[in-house]
JSON list of C-alpha atoms in Angstrom, two decimals:
[
{"chain": "A", "resi": 1, "resn": "UNK", "atom": "CA", "xyz": [89.66, 161.32, 140.51]},
{"chain": "A", "resi": 2, "resn": "UNK", "atom": "CA", "xyz": [93.36, 160.46, 140.24]},
{"chain": "A", "resi": 3, "resn": "UNK", "atom": "CA", "xyz": [96.10, 163.12, 139.61]},
{"chain": "A", "resi": 4, "resn": "UNK", "atom": "CA", "xyz": [96.63, 161.96, 135.97]},
{"chain": "A", "resi": 5, "resn": "UNK", "atom": "CA", "xyz": [92.93, 162.19, 135.35]},
{"chain": "A", "resi": 6, "resn": "UNK", "atom": "CA", "xyz": [92.70, 165.71, 136.67]},
{"chain": "A", "resi": 7, "resn": "UNK", "atom": "CA", "xyz": [95.78, 166.65, 134.57]},
{"chain": "A", "resi": 8, "resn": "UNK", "atom": "CA", "xyz": [94.07, 165.17, 131.40]},
{"chain": "A", "resi": 9, "resn": "UNK", "atom": "CA", "xyz": [90.85, 167.01, 132.19]},
{"chain": "A", "resi": 10, "resn": "UNK", "atom": "CA", "xyz": [92.60, 170.27, 132.74]},
{"chain": "A", "resi": 11, "resn": "UNK", "atom": "CA", "xyz": [94.72, 169.85, 129.48]},
{"chain": "A", "resi": 12, "resn": "UNK", "atom": "CA", "xyz": [91.57, 169.23, 127.42]},
{"chain": "A", "resi": 13, "resn": "UNK", "atom": "CA", "xyz": [89.84, 172.12, 128.84]},
{"chain": "A", "resi": 14, "resn": "UNK", "atom": "CA", "xyz": [92.82, 174.40, 128.23]},
{"chain": "A", "resi": 15, "resn": "UNK", "atom": "CA", "xyz": [93.02, 173.12, 124.50]},
{"chain": "A", "resi": 16, "resn": "UNK", "atom": "CA", "xyz": [89.21, 173.81, 124.11]},
{"chain": "A", "resi": 17, "resn": "UNK", "atom": "CA", "xyz": [89.52, 177.37, 125.42]},
{"chain": "A", "resi": 18, "resn": "UNK", "atom": "CA", "xyz": [92.67, 178.11, 123.50]},
{"chain": "A", "resi": 19, "resn": "UNK", "atom": "CA", "xyz": [91.72, 177.01, 119.96]},
{"chain": "A", "resi": 20, "resn": "UNK", "atom": "CA", "xyz": [92.61, 179.56, 117.35]},
{"chain": "A", "resi": 21, "resn": "UNK", "atom": "CA", "xyz": [89.64, 181.95, 116.87]},
{"chain": "A", "resi": 22, "resn": "UNK", "atom": "CA", "xyz": [90.47, 182.75, 113.21]},
{"chain": "A", "resi": 23, "resn": "UNK", "atom": "CA", "xyz": [87.47, 182.35, 111.00]},
{"chain": "A", "resi": 24, "resn": "UNK", "atom": "CA", "xyz": [84.92, 182.61, 113.85]},
{"chain": "A", "resi": 25, "resn": "UNK", "atom": "CA", "xyz": [82.40, 185.32, 113.24]},
{"chain": "A", "resi": 26, "resn": "UNK", "atom": "CA", "xyz": [81.24, 185.48, 116.88]},
{"chain": "A", "resi": 27, "resn": "UNK", "atom": "CA", "xyz": [82.92, 185.30, 120.38]},
{"chain": "A", "resi": 28, "resn": "UNK", "atom": "CA", "xyz": [84.49, 181.94, 121.05]},
{"chain": "A", "resi": 29, "resn": "UNK", "atom": "CA", "xyz": [81.90, 181.12, 123.68]},
{"chain": "A", "resi": 30, "resn": "UNK", "atom": "CA", "xyz": [78.91, 181.68, 121.52]},
{"chain": "A", "resi": 31, "resn": "UNK", "atom": "CA", "xyz": [77.60, 178.33, 120.13]},
{"chain": "A", "resi": 32, "resn": "UNK", "atom": "CA", "xyz": [76.67, 177.86, 116.50]},
{"chain": "A", "resi": 33, "resn": "UNK", "atom": "CA", "xyz": [75.11, 174.39, 116.58]},
{"chain": "A", "resi": 34, "resn": "UNK", "atom": "CA", "xyz": [72.79, 172.29, 118.67]},
{"chain": "A", "resi": 35, "resn": "UNK", "atom": "CA", "xyz": [73.48, 168.53, 118.46]},
{"chain": "A", "resi": 36, "resn": "UNK", "atom": "CA", "xyz": [71.05, 165.83, 119.38]},
{"chain": "A", "resi": 37, "resn": "UNK", "atom": "CA", "xyz": [72.61, 162.37, 119.87]},
{"chain": "A", "resi": 38, "resn": "UNK", "atom": "CA", "xyz": [70.96, 159.09, 120.87]},
{"chain": "A", "resi": 39, "resn": "UNK", "atom": "CA", "xyz": [71.73, 155.43, 120.49]},
{"chain": "A", "resi": 40, "resn": "UNK", "atom": "CA", "xyz": [71.82, 151.80, 121.60]},
{"chain": "A", "resi": 41, "resn": "UNK", "atom": "CA", "xyz": [74.86, 149.88, 123.13]},
{"chain": "A", "resi": 42, "resn": "UNK", "atom": "CA", "xyz": [75.88, 146.71, 121.40]},
{"chain": "A", "resi": 43, "resn": "UNK", "atom": "CA", "xyz": [78.94, 145.64, 123.42]},
{"chain": "A", "resi": 44, "resn": "UNK", "atom": "CA", "xyz": [79.91, 143.95, 125.71]},
{"chain": "A", "resi": 45, "resn": "UNK", "atom": "CA", "xyz": [77.30, 141.20, 126.17]},
{"chain": "A", "resi": 46, "resn": "UNK", "atom": "CA", "xyz": [77.74, 141.35, 130.00]},
{"chain": "A", "resi": 47, "resn": "UNK", "atom": "CA", "xyz": [76.16, 144.82, 130.02]},
{"chain": "A", "resi": 48, "resn": "UNK", "atom": "CA", "xyz": [72.99, 143.50, 128.35]},
{"chain": "A", "resi": 49, "resn": "UNK", "atom": "CA", "xyz": [71.33, 146.74, 127.28]},
{"chain": "A", "resi": 50, "resn": "UNK", "atom": "CA", "xyz": [72.22, 150.39, 127.53]},
{"chain": "A", "resi": 51, "resn": "UNK", "atom": "CA", "xyz": [70.65, 153.29, 125.74]},
{"chain": "A", "resi": 52, "resn": "UNK", "atom": "CA", "xyz": [71.65, 156.96, 125.92]},
{"chain": "A", "resi": 53, "resn": "UNK", "atom": "CA", "xyz": [70.49, 160.43, 124.70]},
{"chain": "A", "resi": 54, "resn": "UNK", "atom": "CA", "xyz": [72.16, 163.79, 124.95]},
{"chain": "A", "resi": 55, "resn": "UNK", "atom": "CA", "xyz": [72.03, 167.40, 123.77]},
{"chain": "A", "resi": 56, "resn": "UNK", "atom": "CA", "xyz": [75.22, 169.37, 122.90]},
{"chain": "A", "resi": 57, "resn": "UNK", "atom": "CA", "xyz": [76.13, 172.93, 121.93]},
{"chain": "A", "resi": 58, "resn": "UNK", "atom": "CA", "xyz": [79.01, 173.10, 119.41]},
{"chain": "A", "resi": 59, "resn": "UNK", "atom": "CA", "xyz": [81.26, 175.56, 117.90]},
{"chain": "A", "resi": 60, "resn": "UNK", "atom": "CA", "xyz": [83.48, 175.13, 114.72]},
{"chain": "A", "resi": 61, "resn": "UNK", "atom": "CA", "xyz": [86.78, 176.60, 113.51]},
{"chain": "A", "resi": 62, "resn": "UNK", "atom": "CA", "xyz": [88.06, 176.25, 109.98]},
{"chain": "A", "resi": 63, "resn": "UNK", "atom": "CA", "xyz": [91.69, 174.91, 110.02]},
{"chain": "A", "resi": 64, "resn": "UNK", "atom": "CA", "xyz": [92.53, 174.59, 106.30]},
{"chain": "A", "resi": 65, "resn": "UNK", "atom": "CA", "xyz": [90.33, 174.29, 103.30]},
{"chain": "A", "resi": 66, "resn": "UNK", "atom": "CA", "xyz": [87.58, 171.74, 104.09]},
{"chain": "A", "resi": 67, "resn": "UNK", "atom": "CA", "xyz": [89.30, 170.54, 107.25]},
{"chain": "A", "resi": 68, "resn": "UNK", "atom": "CA", "xyz": [88.02, 171.94, 110.63]},
{"chain": "A", "resi": 69, "resn": "UNK", "atom": "CA", "xyz": [87.65, 171.34, 114.22]},
{"chain": "A", "resi": 70, "resn": "UNK", "atom": "CA", "xyz": [84.52, 171.38, 116.31]},
{"chain": "A", "resi": 71, "resn": "UNK", "atom": "CA", "xyz": [84.14, 171.64, 120.18]},
{"chain": "A", "resi": 72, "resn": "UNK", "atom": "CA", "xyz": [81.05, 169.92, 121.48]},
{"chain": "A", "resi": 73, "resn": "UNK", "atom": "CA", "xyz": [79.80, 170.47, 125.05]},
{"chain": "A", "resi": 74, "resn": "UNK", "atom": "CA", "xyz": [77.34, 167.99, 126.33]},
{"chain": "A", "resi": 75, "resn": "UNK", "atom": "CA", "xyz": [76.06, 169.51, 129.61]},
{"chain": "A", "resi": 76, "resn": "UNK", "atom": "CA", "xyz": [73.71, 166.52, 130.02]},
{"chain": "A", "resi": 77, "resn": "UNK", "atom": "CA", "xyz": [73.89, 162.95, 128.72]},
{"chain": "A", "resi": 78, "resn": "UNK", "atom": "CA", "xyz": [71.43, 160.42, 130.19]},
{"chain": "A", "resi": 79, "resn": "UNK", "atom": "CA", "xyz": [72.27, 156.71, 130.16]},
{"chain": "A", "resi": 80, "resn": "UNK", "atom": "CA", "xyz": [69.70, 153.94, 130.86]},
{"chain": "A", "resi": 81, "resn": "UNK", "atom": "CA", "xyz": [71.99, 151.00, 131.67]},
{"chain": "A", "resi": 82, "resn": "UNK", "atom": "CA", "xyz": [71.82, 147.50, 133.21]},
{"chain": "A", "resi": 83, "resn": "UNK", "atom": "CA", "xyz": [73.55, 147.29, 136.63]},
{"chain": "A", "resi": 84, "resn": "UNK", "atom": "CA", "xyz": [76.12, 144.74, 137.59]},
{"chain": "A", "resi": 85, "resn": "UNK", "atom": "CA", "xyz": [73.48, 142.31, 138.79]},
{"chain": "A", "resi": 86, "resn": "UNK", "atom": "CA", "xyz": [72.48, 142.02, 135.03]},
{"chain": "A", "resi": 87, "resn": "UNK", "atom": "CA", "xyz": [68.79, 142.62, 135.75]},
{"chain": "A", "resi": 88, "resn": "UNK", "atom": "CA", "xyz": [68.25, 146.03, 137.47]},
{"chain": "A", "resi": 89, "resn": "UNK", "atom": "CA", "xyz": [68.10, 149.16, 135.22]},
{"chain": "A", "resi": 90, "resn": "UNK", "atom": "CA", "xyz": [69.38, 152.57, 136.31]},
{"chain": "A", "resi": 91, "resn": "UNK", "atom": "CA", "xyz": [69.50, 156.00, 134.80]},
{"chain": "A", "resi": 92, "resn": "UNK", "atom": "CA", "xyz": [72.83, 157.74, 134.97]},
{"chain": "A", "resi": 93, "resn": "UNK", "atom": "CA", "xyz": [73.52, 161.44, 134.10]},
{"chain": "A", "resi": 94, "resn": "UNK", "atom": "CA", "xyz": [76.83, 162.51, 132.69]},
{"chain": "A", "resi": 95, "resn": "UNK", "atom": "CA", "xyz": [78.53, 165.47, 131.12]},
{"chain": "A", "resi": 96, "resn": "UNK", "atom": "CA", "xyz": [81.16, 165.65, 128.33]},
{"chain": "A", "resi": 97, "resn": "UNK", "atom": "CA", "xyz": [83.45, 168.01, 126.47]},
{"chain": "A", "resi": 98, "resn": "UNK", "atom": "CA", "xyz": [84.67, 166.61, 123.15]},
{"chain": "A", "resi": 99, "resn": "UNK", "atom": "CA", "xyz": [86.88, 167.93, 120.34]},
{"chain": "A", "resi": 100, "resn": "UNK", "atom": "CA", "xyz": [86.41, 166.52, 116.78]},
{"chain": "A", "resi": 101, "resn": "UNK", "atom": "CA", "xyz": [88.26, 166.94, 113.53]},
{"chain": "A", "resi": 102, "resn": "UNK", "atom": "CA", "xyz": [85.76, 167.58, 110.69]},
{"chain": "A", "resi": 103, "resn": "UNK", "atom": "CA", "xyz": [85.98, 167.32, 106.96]},
{"chain": "A", "resi": 104, "resn": "UNK", "atom": "CA", "xyz": [83.24, 168.78, 104.62]},
{"chain": "A", "resi": 105, "resn": "UNK", "atom": "CA", "xyz": [82.36, 167.06, 101.35]},
{"chain": "A", "resi": 106, "resn": "UNK", "atom": "CA", "xyz": [80.46, 168.79, 98.61]},
{"chain": "A", "resi": 107, "resn": "UNK", "atom": "CA", "xyz": [80.17, 172.31, 97.21]},
{"chain": "A", "resi": 108, "resn": "UNK", "atom": "CA", "xyz": [80.44, 175.11, 99.83]},
{"chain": "A", "resi": 109, "resn": "UNK", "atom": "CA", "xyz": [77.56, 177.06, 98.30]},
{"chain": "A", "resi": 110, "resn": "UNK", "atom": "CA", "xyz": [75.51, 174.06, 97.30]},
{"chain": "A", "resi": 111, "resn": "UNK", "atom": "CA", "xyz": [72.37, 172.97, 99.13]},
{"chain": "A", "resi": 112, "resn": "UNK", "atom": "CA", "xyz": [73.54, 169.43, 100.06]},
{"chain": "A", "resi": 113, "resn": "UNK", "atom": "CA", "xyz": [76.75, 168.23, 101.49]},
{"chain": "A", "resi": 114, "resn": "UNK", "atom": "CA", "xyz": [78.31, 165.58, 103.74]},
{"chain": "A", "resi": 115, "resn": "UNK", "atom": "CA", "xyz": [80.32, 166.25, 106.96]},
{"chain": "A", "resi": 116, "resn": "UNK", "atom": "CA", "xyz": [82.66, 163.51, 108.35]},
{"chain": "A", "resi": 117, "resn": "UNK", "atom": "CA", "xyz": [83.84, 163.93, 111.99]},
{"chain": "A", "resi": 118, "resn": "UNK", "atom": "CA", "xyz": [85.95, 161.97, 114.50]},
{"chain": "A", "resi": 119, "resn": "UNK", "atom": "CA", "xyz": [87.44, 162.88, 117.85]},
{"chain": "A", "resi": 120, "resn": "UNK", "atom": "CA", "xyz": [87.55, 162.22, 121.53]},
{"chain": "A", "resi": 121, "resn": "UNK", "atom": "CA", "xyz": [86.57, 163.96, 124.74]},
{"chain": "A", "resi": 122, "resn": "UNK", "atom": "CA", "xyz": [86.49, 163.95, 128.44]},
{"chain": "A", "resi": 123, "resn": "UNK", "atom": "CA", "xyz": [83.39, 162.37, 130.11]},
{"chain": "A", "resi": 124, "resn": "UNK", "atom": "CA", "xyz": [82.29, 162.36, 133.70]},
{"chain": "A", "resi": 125, "resn": "UNK", "atom": "CA", "xyz": [79.32, 160.32, 134.92]},
{"chain": "A", "resi": 126, "resn": "UNK", "atom": "CA", "xyz": [77.58, 161.11, 138.25]},
{"chain": "A", "resi": 127, "resn": "UNK", "atom": "CA", "xyz": [77.78, 157.25, 138.72]},
{"chain": "A", "resi": 128, "resn": "UNK", "atom": "CA", "xyz": [80.00, 154.71, 137.00]},
{"chain": "A", "resi": 129, "resn": "UNK", "atom": "CA", "xyz": [79.33, 154.18, 133.23]},
{"chain": "A", "resi": 130, "resn": "UNK", "atom": "CA", "xyz": [79.09, 151.29, 132.53]},
{"chain": "A", "resi": 131, "resn": "UNK", "atom": "CA", "xyz": [77.89, 150.07, 135.93]},
{"chain": "A", "resi": 132, "resn": "UNK", "atom": "CA", "xyz": [81.09, 148.06, 136.42]},
{"chain": "A", "resi": 133, "resn": "UNK", "atom": "CA", "xyz": [83.30, 150.86, 135.04]},
{"chain": "A", "resi": 134, "resn": "UNK", "atom": "CA", "xyz": [84.31, 154.30, 136.42]},
{"chain": "A", "resi": 135, "resn": "UNK", "atom": "CA", "xyz": [82.88, 157.78, 136.48]},
{"chain": "A", "resi": 136, "resn": "UNK", "atom": "CA", "xyz": [85.72, 159.30, 134.56]},
{"chain": "A", "resi": 137, "resn": "UNK", "atom": "CA", "xyz": [85.90, 158.08, 130.88]},
{"chain": "A", "resi": 138, "resn": "UNK", "atom": "CA", "xyz": [86.96, 159.05, 127.46]},
{"chain": "A", "resi": 139, "resn": "UNK", "atom": "CA", "xyz": [84.22, 159.79, 124.84]},
{"chain": "A", "resi": 140, "resn": "UNK", "atom": "CA", "xyz": [85.47, 158.58, 121.43]},
{"chain": "A", "resi": 141, "resn": "UNK", "atom": "CA", "xyz": [83.21, 159.13, 118.46]},
{"chain": "A", "resi": 142, "resn": "UNK", "atom": "CA", "xyz": [83.23, 159.17, 114.55]},
{"chain": "A", "resi": 143, "resn": "UNK", "atom": "CA", "xyz": [80.72, 159.30, 111.88]},
{"chain": "A", "resi": 144, "resn": "UNK", "atom": "CA", "xyz": [79.15, 161.30, 109.02]},
{"chain": "A", "resi": 145, "resn": "UNK", "atom": "CA", "xyz": [76.07, 163.58, 108.56]},
{"chain": "A", "resi": 146, "resn": "UNK", "atom": "CA", "xyz": [74.14, 164.54, 105.46]},
{"chain": "A", "resi": 147, "resn": "UNK", "atom": "CA", "xyz": [73.92, 168.31, 105.54]},
{"chain": "A", "resi": 148, "resn": "UNK", "atom": "CA", "xyz": [71.09, 170.39, 103.94]},
{"chain": "A", "resi": 149, "resn": "UNK", "atom": "CA", "xyz": [72.05, 174.00, 103.81]},
{"chain": "A", "resi": 150, "resn": "UNK", "atom": "CA", "xyz": [68.90, 176.25, 104.20]},
{"chain": "A", "resi": 151, "resn": "UNK", "atom": "CA", "xyz": [70.70, 179.65, 104.03]},
{"chain": "A", "resi": 152, "resn": "UNK", "atom": "CA", "xyz": [74.33, 180.85, 103.97]},
{"chain": "A", "resi": 153, "resn": "UNK", "atom": "CA", "xyz": [75.03, 180.05, 107.64]},
{"chain": "A", "resi": 154, "resn": "UNK", "atom": "CA", "xyz": [71.98, 177.88, 108.43]},
{"chain": "A", "resi": 155, "resn": "UNK", "atom": "CA", "xyz": [71.84, 174.09, 107.95]},
{"chain": "A", "resi": 156, "resn": "UNK", "atom": "CA", "xyz": [70.13, 170.97, 109.28]},
{"chain": "A", "resi": 157, "resn": "UNK", "atom": "CA", "xyz": [71.81, 167.61, 109.25]},
{"chain": "A", "resi": 158, "resn": "UNK", "atom": "CA", "xyz": [71.21, 163.96, 110.05]},
{"chain": "A", "resi": 159, "resn": "UNK", "atom": "CA", "xyz": [73.62, 161.09, 110.31]},
{"chain": "A", "resi": 160, "resn": "UNK", "atom": "CA", "xyz": [75.34, 158.26, 112.11]},
{"chain": "A", "resi": 161, "resn": "UNK", "atom": "CA", "xyz": [78.07, 158.13, 114.73]},
{"chain": "A", "resi": 162, "resn": "UNK", "atom": "CA", "xyz": [79.91, 155.23, 116.38]},
{"chain": "A", "resi": 163, "resn": "UNK", "atom": "CA", "xyz": [80.51, 156.04, 119.96]},
{"chain": "A", "resi": 164, "resn": "UNK", "atom": "CA", "xyz": [82.79, 154.34, 122.45]},
{"chain": "A", "resi": 165, "resn": "UNK", "atom": "CA", "xyz": [83.02, 155.15, 126.17]},
{"chain": "A", "resi": 166, "resn": "UNK", "atom": "CA", "xyz": [86.08, 153.84, 128.03]},
{"chain": "A", "resi": 167, "resn": "UNK", "atom": "CA", "xyz": [88.42, 154.85, 130.82]},
{"chain": "A", "resi": 168, "resn": "UNK", "atom": "CA", "xyz": [91.42, 153.29, 128.90]},
{"chain": "A", "resi": 169, "resn": "UNK", "atom": "CA", "xyz": [92.51, 151.54, 132.11]},
{"chain": "A", "resi": 170, "resn": "UNK", "atom": "CA", "xyz": [93.36, 154.88, 133.85]},
{"chain": "A", "resi": 171, "resn": "UNK", "atom": "CA", "xyz": [90.89, 154.14, 136.60]},
{"chain": "A", "resi": 172, "resn": "UNK", "atom": "CA", "xyz": [92.38, 150.78, 137.54]},
{"chain": "A", "resi": 173, "resn": "UNK", "atom": "CA", "xyz": [92.29, 147.28, 135.92]},
{"chain": "A", "resi": 174, "resn": "UNK", "atom": "CA", "xyz": [88.49, 147.42, 135.42]},
{"chain": "A", "resi": 175, "resn": "UNK", "atom": "CA", "xyz": [87.86, 148.83, 131.95]},
{"chain": "A", "resi": 176, "resn": "UNK", "atom": "CA", "xyz": [84.66, 147.31, 130.52]},
{"chain": "A", "resi": 177, "resn": "UNK", "atom": "CA", "xyz": [83.71, 150.18, 128.14]},
{"chain": "A", "resi": 178, "resn": "UNK", "atom": "CA", "xyz": [80.52, 150.63, 126.12]},
{"chain": "A", "resi": 179, "resn": "UNK", "atom": "CA", "xyz": [80.10, 151.07, 122.37]},
{"chain": "A", "resi": 180, "resn": "UNK", "atom": "CA", "xyz": [77.00, 152.53, 120.71]},
{"chain": "A", "resi": 181, "resn": "UNK", "atom": "CA", "xyz": [75.46, 152.83, 117.28]},
{"chain": "A", "resi": 182, "resn": "UNK", "atom": "CA", "xyz": [73.94, 156.32, 117.35]},
{"chain": "A", "resi": 183, "resn": "UNK", "atom": "CA", "xyz": [71.77, 158.69, 115.33]},
{"chain": "A", "resi": 184, "resn": "UNK", "atom": "CA", "xyz": [72.82, 162.36, 115.31]},
{"chain": "A", "resi": 185, "resn": "UNK", "atom": "CA", "xyz": [70.85, 165.35, 114.25]},
{"chain": "A", "resi": 186, "resn": "UNK", "atom": "CA", "xyz": [72.15, 169.00, 114.23]},
{"chain": "A", "resi": 187, "resn": "UNK", "atom": "CA", "xyz": [70.82, 172.43, 113.58]},
{"chain": "A", "resi": 188, "resn": "UNK", "atom": "CA", "xyz": [73.39, 175.16, 112.61]},
{"chain": "A", "resi": 189, "resn": "UNK", "atom": "CA", "xyz": [72.90, 178.87, 112.60]}
]
């Protein structure tokens, strides 16, 4: 990993650990949501097909009114991708730490609402993702979920996220990237 990539990874980790704790009812390290995320790649055509699935633990902090931030840690993402020969398939494991801005729509005490979120994170694949890319990438995502509140602090949600994985050219001239349409489900407590 290059020096600039190491600096970027260190900076993101520092930000995640130093987010303000105002409004958190539990210690900063205790998750409050489990996120299931899966989807199908649609770009570029040279990659043919790629699918992925992952599970994250997440923690929120309220910034102002309905605006907040969420830190999502994906200890394991699994990609099923086409290799550079365009025929052979391989499974690749990865990990990611992502920070998202969130915006809640709907009554705070109501049973239904919508949460929009968008952000970026640092991604490390245990082999290159996509196959012609690099191990270190950025994990950009944005979407919305329909939220059903079950109790005051408990909710389930289902929605859509657009996901793009790319190294932004930081790992050399080769930057193929992958984009996914994904389904996301979450359980808050």
